[in-house]
mmCIF file of C-alpha atoms in Angstrom:
data_model
loop_
_atom_site.group_PDB
_atom_site.id
_atom_site.type_symbol
_atom_site.label_atom_id
_atom_site.label_comp_id
_atom_site.label_asym_id
_atom_site.label_seq_id
_atom_site.Cartn_x
_atom_site.Cartn_y
_atom_site.Cartn_z
ATOM 1 C CA LEU A 26 25.074 -13.061 43.136
ATOM 2 C CA SER A 27 26.133 -15.536 40.424
ATOM 3 C CA LYS A 28 23.595 -18.102 41.664
ATOM 4 C CA ASP A 29 20.791 -15.389 41.457
ATOM 5 C CA ILE A 30 21.911 -14.401 37.977
ATOM 6 C CA GLY A 31 21.929 -18.096 36.885
ATOM 7 C CA LYS A 32 18.558 -18.656 38.420
ATOM 8 C CA TYR A 33 17.234 -15.658 36.577
ATOM 9 C CA ILE A 34 18.611 -16.688 33.220
ATOM 10 C CA SER A 35 17.333 -20.287 33.875
ATOM 11 C CA ASP A 36 13.880 -19.101 34.768
ATOM 12 C CA GLY A 37 13.880 -16.839 31.767
ATOM 13 C CA ALA A 38 14.742 -19.685 29.444
ATOM 14 C CA ILE A 39 12.137 -21.843 30.971
ATOM 15 C CA ASN A 40 9.445 -19.114 30.434
ATOM 16 C CA VAL A 41 10.575 -18.742 26.877
ATOM 17 C CA VAL A 42 10.288 -22.330 26.189
ATOM 18 C CA ASN A 43 6.890 -22.784 27.833
ATOM 19 C CA ALA A 44 5.674 -19.627 25.963
ATOM 20 C CA SER A 45 6.864 -21.099 22.651
ATOM 21 C CA ILE A 46 5.192 -24.536 23.341
ATOM 22 C CA SER A 47 2.052 -22.879 24.324
ATOM 23 C CA PHE A 48 2.122 -20.751 21.070
ATOM 24 C CA VAL A 49 2.897 -23.779 18.833
ATOM 25 C CA SER A 50 0.258 -25.897 20.526
ATOM 26 C CA ASN A 51 -2.372 -23.231 20.135
ATOM 27 C CA PHE A 52 -1.480 -22.726 16.491
ATOM 28 C CA ILE A 53 -1.717 -26.440 15.698
ATOM 29 C CA ILE A 54 -5.150 -26.734 17.372
ATOM 30 C CA VAL A 55 -6.472 -23.693 15.587
ATOM 31 C CA PHE A 56 -4.830 -24.903 12.241
ATOM 32 C CA VAL A 57 -6.326 -28.522 12.499
ATOM 33 C CA SER A 58 -9.671 -27.116 13.565
ATOM 34 C CA PHE A 59 -9.619 -24.887 10.547
ATOM 35 C CA ILE A 60 -8.781 -27.771 8.304
ATOM 36 C CA TYR A 61 -11.720 -29.825 9.505
ATOM 37 C CA PHE A 62 -13.969 -26.758 9.229
ATOM 38 C CA LEU A 63 -12.923 -26.272 5.632
ATOM 39 C CA LEU A 64 -13.696 -29.979 4.926
ATOM 40 C CA ASP A 65 -17.147 -29.661 6.215
ATOM 41 C CA MET A 66 -17.701 -26.167 4.756
ATOM 42 C CA GLN A 67 -20.287 -27.257 2.151
ATOM 43 C CA LYS A 68 -22.374 -29.128 4.590
ATOM 44 C CA ILE A 69 -22.249 -26.169 6.950
ATOM 45 C CA ARG A 70 -23.219 -23.715 4.256
ATOM 46 C CA ASP A 71 -26.111 -25.930 3.197
ATOM 47 C CA ASN A 72 -27.486 -26.103 6.715
ATOM 48 C CA VAL A 73 -26.994 -22.418 7.423
ATOM 49 C CA SER A 74 -28.732 -21.496 4.133
ATOM 50 C CA LEU A 75 -31.757 -23.646 5.021
ATOM 51 C CA PHE A 76 -31.804 -21.975 8.346
ATOM 52 C CA PHE A 77 -31.780 -18.380 6.959
ATOM 53 C CA ILE A 78 -34.283 -19.278 4.156
ATOM 54 C CA LYS A 79 -36.869 -20.129 6.944
ATOM 55 C CA LYS A 80 -36.131 -16.714 8.631
ATOM 56 C CA GLY A 81 -37.182 -14.777 5.501
ATOM 57 C CA LYS A 82 -35.880 -13.394 2.236
ATOM 58 C CA LYS A 83 -33.977 -10.328 3.600
ATOM 59 C CA THR A 84 -32.193 -12.426 6.308
ATOM 60 C CA TYR A 85 -31.164 -15.038 3.627
ATOM 61 C CA LYS A 86 -29.921 -12.280 1.455
ATOM 62 C CA ILE A 87 -27.601 -10.782 3.986
ATOM 63 C CA ALA A 88 -26.410 -14.264 5.010
ATOM 64 C CA CYS A 89 -25.425 -14.845 1.411
ATOM 65 C CA LYS A 90 -23.614 -11.420 1.292
ATOM 66 C CA VAL A 91 -21.593 -12.445 4.507
ATOM 67 C CA ASP A 92 -20.749 -15.820 3.108
ATOM 68 C CA HIS A 93 -19.570 -14.113 -0.136
ATOM 69 C CA GLU A 94 -17.374 -11.652 1.684
ATOM 70 C CA THR A 95 -15.824 -14.411 4.080
ATOM 71 C CA THR A 96 -15.200 -16.723 1.167
ATOM 72 C CA GLN A 97 -13.329 -14.016 -0.719
ATOM 73 C CA TYR A 98 -11.331 -13.356 2.342
ATOM 74 C CA PHE A 99 -10.223 -16.934 2.945
ATOM 75 C CA LYS A 100 -9.568 -17.554 -0.695
ATOM 76 C CA GLY A 101 -7.426 -14.649 -0.701
ATOM 77 C CA LEU A 102 -5.719 -15.569 2.471
ATOM 78 C CA PHE A 103 -4.794 -19.030 1.207
ATOM 79 C CA SER A 104 -3.367 -17.640 -1.981
ATOM 80 C CA THR A 105 -1.333 -15.119 0.103
ATOM 81 C CA VAL A 106 0.054 -17.783 2.255
ATOM 82 C CA ILE A 107 1.310 -19.868 -0.728
ATOM 83 C CA ILE A 108 2.792 -16.758 -2.554
ATOM 84 C CA GLN A 109 4.463 -15.527 0.653
ATOM 85 C CA PHE A 110 6.083 -18.821 1.250
ATOM 86 C CA PHE A 111 7.581 -19.205 -2.281
ATOM 87 C CA GLU A 112 8.381 -15.431 -2.646
ATOM 88 C CA TYR A 113 10.584 -15.075 0.520
ATOM 89 C CA SER A 114 11.953 -18.691 0.352
ATOM 90 C CA ILE A 115 13.304 -17.867 -3.088
ATOM 91 C CA LEU A 116 14.367 -14.270 -2.311
ATOM 92 C CA TYR A 117 16.365 -15.218 0.815
ATOM 93 C CA ARG A 118 17.823 -18.328 -0.995
ATOM 94 C CA LEU A 119 19.075 -16.018 -3.804
ATOM 95 C CA ILE A 120 20.929 -13.724 -1.329
ATOM 96 C CA GLY A 121 22.458 -16.745 0.501
ATOM 97 C CA HIS A 122 20.575 -16.458 3.772
ATOM 98 C CA PRO A 123 21.140 -19.632 5.875
ATOM 99 C CA ASN A 124 17.662 -19.852 7.115
ATOM 100 C CA PHE A 125 15.786 -19.098 3.894
ATOM 101 C CA LEU A 126 13.349 -21.972 4.289
ATOM 102 C CA LEU A 127 12.575 -21.146 7.894
ATOM 103 C CA ILE A 128 11.949 -17.401 7.021
ATOM 104 C CA GLY A 129 9.622 -18.568 4.039
ATOM 105 C CA ILE A 130 7.570 -20.625 6.361
ATOM 106 C CA LEU A 131 7.352 -17.846 9.087
ATOM 107 C CA SER A 132 6.414 -15.445 6.317
ATOM 108 C CA ALA A 133 3.525 -17.623 5.211
ATOM 109 C CA VAL A 134 2.360 -18.017 8.839
ATOM 110 C CA ALA A 135 2.813 -14.306 9.445
ATOM 111 C CA THR A 136 0.061 -13.609 6.799
ATOM 112 C CA LEU A 137 -2.449 -14.685 9.576
ATOM 113 C CA ILE A 138 -1.329 -11.528 11.523
ATOM 114 C CA PRO A 139 -1.695 -8.539 9.212
ATOM 115 C CA TYR A 140 1.290 -5.915 9.557
ATOM 116 C CA PHE A 141 2.702 -7.142 12.762
ATOM 117 C CA GLY A 142 3.488 -10.820 11.679
ATOM 118 C CA GLY A 143 5.633 -9.578 8.641
ATOM 119 C CA PHE A 144 7.402 -7.075 10.791
ATOM 120 C CA VAL A 145 8.534 -9.743 13.300
ATOM 121 C CA VAL A 146 9.640 -12.126 10.469
ATOM 122 C CA ASN A 147 11.814 -9.191 8.943
ATOM 123 C CA VAL A 148 13.346 -8.532 12.448
ATOM 124 C CA VAL A 149 14.299 -12.291 12.842
ATOM 125 C CA ALA A 150 15.751 -12.407 9.212
ATOM 126 C CA ILE A 151 17.834 -9.176 9.987
ATOM 127 C CA MET A 152 19.068 -10.535 13.302
ATOM 128 C CA ILE A 153 20.313 -13.682 11.750
ATOM 129 C CA ALA A 154 21.912 -11.744 8.756
ATOM 130 C CA TYR A 155 23.693 -9.353 11.327
ATOM 131 C CA VAL A 156 25.468 -12.314 12.814
ATOM 132 C CA VAL A 157 26.587 -13.912 9.473
ATOM 133 C CA SER A 158 27.998 -11.022 7.479
ATOM 134 C CA PRO A 159 27.657 -7.271 6.615
ATOM 135 C CA LYS A 160 26.839 -8.136 3.077
ATOM 136 C CA LEU A 161 23.961 -10.418 3.909
ATOM 137 C CA LEU A 162 22.714 -7.816 6.377
ATOM 138 C CA ILE A 163 22.530 -5.144 3.638
ATOM 139 C CA LEU A 164 20.725 -7.620 1.204
ATOM 140 C CA THR A 165 18.369 -8.578 3.972
ATOM 141 C CA LEU A 166 17.611 -5.005 4.677
ATOM 142 C CA ILE A 167 16.929 -4.369 1.043
ATOM 143 C CA ILE A 168 14.346 -7.251 0.944
ATOM 144 C CA ALA A 169 12.791 -6.179 4.314
ATOM 145 C CA ILE A 170 12.309 -2.658 3.054
ATOM 146 C CA ILE A 171 11.142 -3.136 -0.547
ATOM 147 C CA PHE A 172 9.194 -6.448 -0.694
ATOM 148 C CA PRO A 173 6.731 -5.830 2.116
ATOM 149 C CA ASN A 174 5.636 -2.682 0.367
ATOM 150 C CA ILE A 175 5.172 -4.551 -2.967
ATOM 151 C CA ASP A 176 3.114 -7.169 -1.021
ATOM 152 C CA GLY A 177 1.038 -4.524 0.736
ATOM 153 C CA TYR A 178 0.363 -2.173 -2.200
ATOM 154 C CA ILE A 179 0.481 -4.480 -5.358
ATOM 155 C CA ILE A 180 0.213 -8.178 -4.621
ATOM 156 C CA ASN A 181 -2.215 -8.360 -1.747
ATOM 157 C CA PRO A 182 -4.818 -5.932 -3.258
ATOM 158 C CA LYS A 183 -4.673 -7.882 -6.513
ATOM 159 C CA ILE A 184 -5.385 -11.032 -4.546
ATOM 160 C CA TYR A 185 -8.097 -9.789 -2.219
ATOM 161 C CA GLY A 186 -9.771 -7.347 -4.599
ATOM 162 C CA LYS A 187 -11.853 -4.441 -3.523
ATOM 163 C CA THR A 188 -14.390 -6.503 -1.607
ATOM 164 C CA ASN A 189 -12.249 -6.905 1.386
ATOM 165 C CA ASN A 190 -10.423 -3.572 1.146
ATOM 166 C CA ILE A 191 -10.333 -2.748 4.928
ATOM 167 C CA SER A 192 -8.468 0.383 5.893
ATOM 168 C CA PRO A 193 -4.994 -0.331 7.698
ATOM 169 C CA LEU A 194 -6.196 1.600 10.761
ATOM 170 C CA LEU A 195 -9.202 -0.684 11.163
ATOM 171 C CA THR A 196 -7.106 -3.612 10.633
ATOM 172 C CA ILE A 197 -4.637 -2.730 13.249
ATOM 173 C CA PHE A 198 -7.355 -1.837 15.650
ATOM 174 C CA ALA A 199 -9.179 -5.247 15.029
ATOM 175 C CA VAL A 200 -5.927 -7.301 15.447
ATOM 176 C CA PHE A 201 -5.064 -5.284 18.636
ATOM 177 C CA ALA A 202 -8.477 -5.813 20.181
ATOM 178 C CA GLY A 203 -8.601 -9.464 19.213
ATOM 179 C CA GLY A 204 -5.142 -10.004 20.831
ATOM 180 C CA VAL A 205 -6.126 -8.323 24.025
ATOM 181 C CA LEU A 206 -9.505 -10.047 24.341
ATOM 182 C CA TYR A 207 -8.689 -13.558 23.206
ATOM 183 C CA GLY A 208 -4.849 -13.808 22.686
ATOM 184 C CA PHE A 209 -3.533 -15.599 19.684
ATOM 185 C CA VAL A 210 -6.930 -17.033 18.636
ATOM 186 C CA GLY A 211 -8.403 -13.494 18.830
ATOM 187 C CA ILE A 212 -5.653 -12.308 16.373
ATOM 188 C CA LEU A 213 -6.627 -14.912 13.953
ATOM 189 C CA ILE A 214 -10.290 -14.337 13.951
ATOM 190 C CA ALA A 215 -10.157 -10.499 14.212
ATOM 191 C CA LEU A 216 -10.060 -9.749 10.398
ATOM 192 C CA PRO A 217 -12.839 -12.187 9.421
ATOM 193 C CA LEU A 218 -15.051 -10.964 12.267
ATOM 194 C CA THR A 219 -14.330 -7.369 11.253
ATOM 195 C CA ILE A 220 -15.328 -8.167 7.623
ATOM 196 C CA ILE A 221 -18.570 -9.767 8.765
ATOM 197 C CA LEU A 222 -19.481 -6.871 10.955
ATOM 198 C CA ARG A 223 -18.662 -4.271 8.299
ATOM 199 C CA THR A 224 -20.717 -6.177 5.826
ATOM 200 C CA LEU A 225 -23.708 -6.267 8.296
ATOM 201 C CA TYR A 226 -23.309 -2.482 8.890
ATOM 202 C CA ASN A 227 -23.204 -1.731 5.154
ATOM 203 C CA TYR A 228 -26.263 -3.743 4.470
ATOM 204 C CA TYR A 229 -28.348 -2.276 7.278
ATOM 205 C CA ILE A 230 -27.029 1.382 7.021
ATOM 206 C CA ASP A 231 -30.062 2.571 4.998
ATOM 207 C CA ASP A 232 -32.425 1.030 7.670
ATOM 208 C CA ILE A 233 -30.418 2.488 10.489
ATOM 209 C CA LYS A 234 -30.547 6.036 8.865
ATOM 210 C CA ASP A 235 -34.285 5.702 8.389
ATOM 211 C CA LYS A 236 -34.824 4.776 12.089
ATOM 212 C CA ILE A 237 -32.687 7.750 13.054
ATOM 213 C CA ASP A 238 -34.674 9.993 10.830
ATOM 214 C CA ASP A 239 -37.956 8.717 12.297
ATOM 215 C CA ILE A 240 -36.632 9.355 15.864
ATOM 216 C CA LYS A 241 -35.661 12.916 14.994
ATOM 217 C CA GLU A 242 -39.099 13.620 13.397
ATOM 218 C CA LYS A 243 -40.788 12.436 16.528
ATOM 219 C CA ILE A 244 -38.571 14.628 18.642
#
């Protein structure tokens, strides 16, 4: 029995390590690809603009609209990553959390996964605080309850503005669907893809309504 239990624990530890290595490897690949993509962004935009200009004025206009919306999102995302890192690193440093720097880094990375990422980081911070001392646990709980709401309702809306104001329900659905379909990469691209699709829908909604009205008249 003891051998079976030992084997079970050993296999579980190996699975956790493998899953962690896979996660880190995928994150590094995506992050490096994203950096190269940003470095070539102007060249890509110029080529894409030339392509859509040839397709017509209306097509070029919607391409510019999509470019504006996605640019706003990535600018906001970059600002949020920086703010989250310093915000939580400083907060947890002030209350004496032993892993304040790690939590700051995790909080910054967690912004790539709306809602769920921050929740996981808070759970990690609380679990560590629980082991250290009751006082640290209480202070960590206060931060975990108050500051995510400040981020969600004050800081993030100020950063992103109204252009990328996507409803929480749509955001959660997009992240869930992206994770189910394409794993971690799907989670990363879920929100930008949702913004693009929403922009296209809002742009063509009048044309869609006109087509529907024409079909109703013919019927």
